[in-house]
mmCIF file of C-alpha atoms in Angstrom:
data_model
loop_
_atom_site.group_PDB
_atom_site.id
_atom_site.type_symbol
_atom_site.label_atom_id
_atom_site.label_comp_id
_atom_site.label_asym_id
_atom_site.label_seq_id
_atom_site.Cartn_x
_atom_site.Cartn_y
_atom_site.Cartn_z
ATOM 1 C CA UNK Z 214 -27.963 27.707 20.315
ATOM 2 C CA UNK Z 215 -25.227 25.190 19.404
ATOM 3 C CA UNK Z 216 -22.028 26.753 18.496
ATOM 4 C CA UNK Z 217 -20.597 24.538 15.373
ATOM 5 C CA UNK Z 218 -17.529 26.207 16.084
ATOM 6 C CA UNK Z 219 -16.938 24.544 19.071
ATOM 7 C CA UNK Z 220 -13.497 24.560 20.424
ATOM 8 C CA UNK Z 221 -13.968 21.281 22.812
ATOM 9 C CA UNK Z 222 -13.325 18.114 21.385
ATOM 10 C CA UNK Z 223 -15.175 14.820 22.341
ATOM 11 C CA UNK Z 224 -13.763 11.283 22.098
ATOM 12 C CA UNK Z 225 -15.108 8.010 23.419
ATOM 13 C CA UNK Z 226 -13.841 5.382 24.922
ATOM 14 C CA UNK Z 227 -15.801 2.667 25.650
ATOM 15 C CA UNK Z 228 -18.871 4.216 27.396
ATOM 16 C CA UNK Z 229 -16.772 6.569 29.003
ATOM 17 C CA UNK Z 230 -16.282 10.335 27.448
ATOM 18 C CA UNK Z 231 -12.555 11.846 27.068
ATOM 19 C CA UNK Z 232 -13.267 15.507 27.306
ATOM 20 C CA UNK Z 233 -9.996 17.761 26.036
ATOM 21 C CA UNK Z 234 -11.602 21.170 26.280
ATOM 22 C CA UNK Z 235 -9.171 21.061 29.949
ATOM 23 C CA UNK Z 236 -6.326 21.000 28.221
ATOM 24 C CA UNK Z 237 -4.568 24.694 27.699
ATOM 25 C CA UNK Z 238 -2.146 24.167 24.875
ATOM 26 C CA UNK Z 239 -4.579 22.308 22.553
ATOM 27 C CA UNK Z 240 -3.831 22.719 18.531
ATOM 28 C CA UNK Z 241 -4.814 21.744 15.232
ATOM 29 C CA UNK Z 242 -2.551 19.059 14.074
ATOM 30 C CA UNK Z 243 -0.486 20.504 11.242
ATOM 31 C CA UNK Z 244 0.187 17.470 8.648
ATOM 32 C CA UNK Z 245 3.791 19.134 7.536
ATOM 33 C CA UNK Z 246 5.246 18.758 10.599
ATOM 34 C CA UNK Z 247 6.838 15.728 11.758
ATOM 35 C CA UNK Z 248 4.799 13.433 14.114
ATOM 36 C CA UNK Z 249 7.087 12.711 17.075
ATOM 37 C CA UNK Z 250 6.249 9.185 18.896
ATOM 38 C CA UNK Z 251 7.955 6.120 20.155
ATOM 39 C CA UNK Z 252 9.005 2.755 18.715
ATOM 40 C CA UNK Z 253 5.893 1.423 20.998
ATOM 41 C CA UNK Z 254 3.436 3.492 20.061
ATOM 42 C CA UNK Z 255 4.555 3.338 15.954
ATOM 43 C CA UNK Z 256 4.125 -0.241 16.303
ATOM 44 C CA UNK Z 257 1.064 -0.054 18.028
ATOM 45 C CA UNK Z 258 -0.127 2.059 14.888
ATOM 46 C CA UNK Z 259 1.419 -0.431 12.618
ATOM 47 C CA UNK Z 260 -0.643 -2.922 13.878
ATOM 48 C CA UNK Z 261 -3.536 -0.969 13.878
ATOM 49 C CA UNK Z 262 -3.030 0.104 10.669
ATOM 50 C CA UNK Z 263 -2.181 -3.866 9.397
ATOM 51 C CA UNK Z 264 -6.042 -5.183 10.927
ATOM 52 C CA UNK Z 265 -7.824 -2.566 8.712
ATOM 53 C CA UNK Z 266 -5.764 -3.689 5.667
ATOM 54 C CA UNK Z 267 -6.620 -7.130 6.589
ATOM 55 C CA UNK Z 268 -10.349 -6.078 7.141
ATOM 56 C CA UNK Z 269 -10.519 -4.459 3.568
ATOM 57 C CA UNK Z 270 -8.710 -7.536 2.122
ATOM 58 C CA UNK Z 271 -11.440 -9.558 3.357
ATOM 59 C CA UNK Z 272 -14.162 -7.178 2.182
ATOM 60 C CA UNK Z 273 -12.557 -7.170 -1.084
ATOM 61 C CA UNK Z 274 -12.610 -11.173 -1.415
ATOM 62 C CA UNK Z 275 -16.133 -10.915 -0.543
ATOM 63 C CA UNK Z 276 -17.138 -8.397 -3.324
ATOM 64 C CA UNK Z 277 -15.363 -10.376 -6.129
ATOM 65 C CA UNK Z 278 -16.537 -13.720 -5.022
ATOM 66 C CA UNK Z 279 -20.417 -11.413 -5.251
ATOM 67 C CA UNK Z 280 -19.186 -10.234 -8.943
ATOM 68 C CA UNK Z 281 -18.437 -13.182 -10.201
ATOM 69 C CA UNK Z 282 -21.732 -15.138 -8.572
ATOM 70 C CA UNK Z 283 -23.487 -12.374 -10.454
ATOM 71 C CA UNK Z 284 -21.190 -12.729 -13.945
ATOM 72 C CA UNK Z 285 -22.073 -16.526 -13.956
ATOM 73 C CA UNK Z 286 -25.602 -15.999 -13.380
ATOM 74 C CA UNK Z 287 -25.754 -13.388 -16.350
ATOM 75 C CA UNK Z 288 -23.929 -16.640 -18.328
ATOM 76 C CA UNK Z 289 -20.520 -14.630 -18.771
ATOM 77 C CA UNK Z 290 -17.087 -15.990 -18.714
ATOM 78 C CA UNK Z 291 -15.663 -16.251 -15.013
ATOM 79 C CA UNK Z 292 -13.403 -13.489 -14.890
ATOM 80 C CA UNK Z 293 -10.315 -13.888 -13.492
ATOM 81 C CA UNK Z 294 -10.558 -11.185 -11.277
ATOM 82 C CA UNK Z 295 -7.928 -10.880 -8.243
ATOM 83 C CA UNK Z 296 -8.623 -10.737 -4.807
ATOM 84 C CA UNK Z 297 -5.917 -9.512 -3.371
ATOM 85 C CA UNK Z 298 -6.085 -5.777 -1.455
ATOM 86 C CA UNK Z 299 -2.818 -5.091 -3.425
ATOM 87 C CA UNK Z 300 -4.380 -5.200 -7.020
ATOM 88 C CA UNK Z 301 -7.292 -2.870 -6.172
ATOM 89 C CA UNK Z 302 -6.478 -0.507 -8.922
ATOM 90 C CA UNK Z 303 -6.738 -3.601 -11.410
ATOM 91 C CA UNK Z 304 -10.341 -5.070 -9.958
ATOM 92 C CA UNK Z 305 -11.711 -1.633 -10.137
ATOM 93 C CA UNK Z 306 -10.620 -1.415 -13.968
ATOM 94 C CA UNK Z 307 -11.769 -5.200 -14.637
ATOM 95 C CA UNK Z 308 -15.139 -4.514 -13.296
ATOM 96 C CA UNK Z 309 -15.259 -1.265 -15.364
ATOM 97 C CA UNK Z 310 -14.459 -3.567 -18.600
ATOM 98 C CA UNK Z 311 -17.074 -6.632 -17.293
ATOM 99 C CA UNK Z 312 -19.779 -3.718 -17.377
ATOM 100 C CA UNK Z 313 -19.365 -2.412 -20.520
ATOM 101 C CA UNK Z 314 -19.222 -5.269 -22.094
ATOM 102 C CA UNK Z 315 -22.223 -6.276 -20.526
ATOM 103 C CA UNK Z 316 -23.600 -2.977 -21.849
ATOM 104 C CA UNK Z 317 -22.249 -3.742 -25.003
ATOM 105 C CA UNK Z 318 -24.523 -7.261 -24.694
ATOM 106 C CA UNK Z 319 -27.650 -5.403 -24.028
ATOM 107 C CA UNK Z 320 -27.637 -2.947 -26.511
ATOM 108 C CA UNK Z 321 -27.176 -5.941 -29.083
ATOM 109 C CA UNK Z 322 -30.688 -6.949 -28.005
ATOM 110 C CA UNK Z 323 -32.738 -5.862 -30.568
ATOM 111 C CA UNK Z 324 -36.652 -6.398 -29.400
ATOM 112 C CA UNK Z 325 -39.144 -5.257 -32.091
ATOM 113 C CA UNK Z 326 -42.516 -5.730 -32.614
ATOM 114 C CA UNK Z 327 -42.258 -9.064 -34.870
ATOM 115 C CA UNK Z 328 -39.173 -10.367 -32.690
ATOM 116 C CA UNK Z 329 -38.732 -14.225 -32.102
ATOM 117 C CA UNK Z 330 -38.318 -15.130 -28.497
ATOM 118 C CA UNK Z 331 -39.573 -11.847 -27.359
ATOM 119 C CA UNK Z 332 -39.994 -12.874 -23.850
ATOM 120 C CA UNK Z 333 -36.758 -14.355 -23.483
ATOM 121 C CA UNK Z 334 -35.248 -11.233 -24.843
ATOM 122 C CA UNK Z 335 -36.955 -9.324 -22.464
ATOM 123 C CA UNK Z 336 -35.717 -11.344 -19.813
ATOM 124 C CA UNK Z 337 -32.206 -11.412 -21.186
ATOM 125 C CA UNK Z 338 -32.278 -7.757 -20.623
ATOM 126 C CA UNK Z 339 -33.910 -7.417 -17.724
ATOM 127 C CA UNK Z 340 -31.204 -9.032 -16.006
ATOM 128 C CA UNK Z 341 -28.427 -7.430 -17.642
ATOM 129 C CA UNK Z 342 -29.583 -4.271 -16.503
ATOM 130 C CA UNK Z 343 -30.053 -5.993 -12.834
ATOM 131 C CA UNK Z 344 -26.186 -7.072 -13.584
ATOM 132 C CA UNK Z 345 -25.083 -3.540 -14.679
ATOM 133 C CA UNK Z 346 -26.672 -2.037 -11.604
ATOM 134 C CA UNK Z 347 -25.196 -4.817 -8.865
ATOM 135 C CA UNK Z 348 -21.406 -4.200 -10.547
ATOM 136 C CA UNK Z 349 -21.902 -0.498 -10.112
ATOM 137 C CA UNK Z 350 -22.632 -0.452 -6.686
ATOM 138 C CA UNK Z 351 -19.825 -3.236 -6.517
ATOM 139 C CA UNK Z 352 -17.333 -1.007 -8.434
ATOM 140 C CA UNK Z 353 -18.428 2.029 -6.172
ATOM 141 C CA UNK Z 354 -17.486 0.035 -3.140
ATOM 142 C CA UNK Z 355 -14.417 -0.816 -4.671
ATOM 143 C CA UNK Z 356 -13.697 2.728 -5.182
ATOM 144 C CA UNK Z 357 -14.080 3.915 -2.241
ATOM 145 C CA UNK Z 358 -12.046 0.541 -0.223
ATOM 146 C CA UNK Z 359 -8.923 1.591 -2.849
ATOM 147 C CA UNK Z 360 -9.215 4.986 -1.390
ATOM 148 C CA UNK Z 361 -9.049 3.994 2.178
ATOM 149 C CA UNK Z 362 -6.288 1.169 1.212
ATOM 150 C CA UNK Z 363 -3.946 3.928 -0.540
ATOM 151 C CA UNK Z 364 -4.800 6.348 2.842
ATOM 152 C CA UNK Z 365 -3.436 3.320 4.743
ATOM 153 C CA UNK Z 366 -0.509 2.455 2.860
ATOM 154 C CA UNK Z 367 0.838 5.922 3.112
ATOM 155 C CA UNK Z 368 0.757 5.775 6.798
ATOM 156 C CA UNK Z 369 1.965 2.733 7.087
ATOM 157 C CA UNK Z 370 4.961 4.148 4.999
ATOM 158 C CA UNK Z 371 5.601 7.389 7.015
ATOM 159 C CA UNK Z 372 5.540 4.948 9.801
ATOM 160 C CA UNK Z 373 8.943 2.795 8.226
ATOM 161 C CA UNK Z 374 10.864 6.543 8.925
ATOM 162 C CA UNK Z 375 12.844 5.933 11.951
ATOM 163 C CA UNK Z 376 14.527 9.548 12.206
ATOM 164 C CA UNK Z 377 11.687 11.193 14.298
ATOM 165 C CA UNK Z 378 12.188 8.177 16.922
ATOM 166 C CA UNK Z 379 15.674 10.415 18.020
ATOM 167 C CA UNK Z 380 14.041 13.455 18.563
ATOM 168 C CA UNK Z 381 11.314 11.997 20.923
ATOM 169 C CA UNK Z 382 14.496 10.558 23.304
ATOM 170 C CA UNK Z 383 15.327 14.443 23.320
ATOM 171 C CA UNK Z 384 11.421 15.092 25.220
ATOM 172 C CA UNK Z 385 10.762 13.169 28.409
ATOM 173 C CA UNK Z 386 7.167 14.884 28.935
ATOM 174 C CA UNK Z 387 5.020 11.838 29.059
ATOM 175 C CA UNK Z 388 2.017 11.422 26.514
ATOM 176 C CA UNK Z 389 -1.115 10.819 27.948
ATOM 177 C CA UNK Z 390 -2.035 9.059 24.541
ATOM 178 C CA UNK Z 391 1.099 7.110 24.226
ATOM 179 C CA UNK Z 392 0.596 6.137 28.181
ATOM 180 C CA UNK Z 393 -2.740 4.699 26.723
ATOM 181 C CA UNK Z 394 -1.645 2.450 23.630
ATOM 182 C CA UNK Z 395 1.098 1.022 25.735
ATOM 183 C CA UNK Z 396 -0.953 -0.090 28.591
ATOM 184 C CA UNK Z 397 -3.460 -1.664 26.525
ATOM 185 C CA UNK Z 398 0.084 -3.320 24.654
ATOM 186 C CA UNK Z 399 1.076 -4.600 27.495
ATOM 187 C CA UNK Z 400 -2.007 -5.803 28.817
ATOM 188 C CA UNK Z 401 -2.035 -8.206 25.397
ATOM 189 C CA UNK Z 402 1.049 -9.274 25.802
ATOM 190 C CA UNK Z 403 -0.240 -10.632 29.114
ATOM 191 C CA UNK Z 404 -2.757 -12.679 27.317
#
């Protein structure tokens, strides 16, 4: 049987496995303590850290520019909704107002048994419910990129605290890890 409690930890890099279960002195990172690196390796996080911002900025321009394709379509005003990773918080409550007013729309449709247009009614509402269900999924998306954007920004900000840099010049044991990042630094600088 597989033990889920497994004490060895598996990374990969590239097609190659890292195995730690060698290492003696292997803990649980504890998230009150202070994380001790260098100026390298902080702005090799920092960079790191500034591509998947820039990735979820350009995931977030995508997903408007789909919202409002799908608000024109549905013959609403073009919101002016921002693109910008910064004003997450303010697309995910825009889209949340665009869908209940759309909701608002359809339940104006009144279709009854003696109804004029009846088939463009039903069509009317057939794609408002279409629209409804396309900015869900769009706001749930959003969601979930403002989450991962706020995770980011808070790193990013630990990462502007300079005092644990002093305390590293203190410890000349090597880091395998930090050994790592700067090589593959270096080797871009090259390039």
């Amino acid at each position: 049987m597989h033990d889920n409690e497994s004490k060895i930890k598996f990374y990969s890099l590239g097609s190659e496995k890292i195995d730690f279960s060698n290492i003696s002195n292997w803990e649980p990172l504890d998230s009150s303590k202070p994380v001790i690196a260098s100026k390298g390796f902080n702005k090799a996080l920092k960079s790191v850290i500034d591509k998947d911002i820039a990735l979820l900025s350009k995931k977030i321009s995508d997903i408007v520019k789909e919202i409002k394709k799908t608000l024109v379509i549905n013959n609403f005003t073009n919101e002016n909704i921002s693109d910008k990773v910064e004003d997450i918080d303010e697309i995910v409550n825009e889209v949340e107002t665009t869908i209940s007013r759309i909701i608002i729309e359809k339940e104006s449709i009144k279709l009854k048994l003696f109804s004029t247009n009846k088939k463009l009614k039903k069509e009317r509402l057939k794609n408002l419910s279409d629209a409804i269900d396309t900015l869900s999924k769009y706001q749930a998306e959003l969601i979930s990129i403002s989450n991962e954007y706020n995770k980011l920004t808070q790193r990013k900000m630990f990462l502007k605290d300079d005092s644990f840099d002093n305390e590293n010049s203190k410890k000349k044991k090597e880091d395998p890890l930090e050994r790592t990042v700067n090589f593959y630094m270096n080797k871009q600088k090259e390039i």
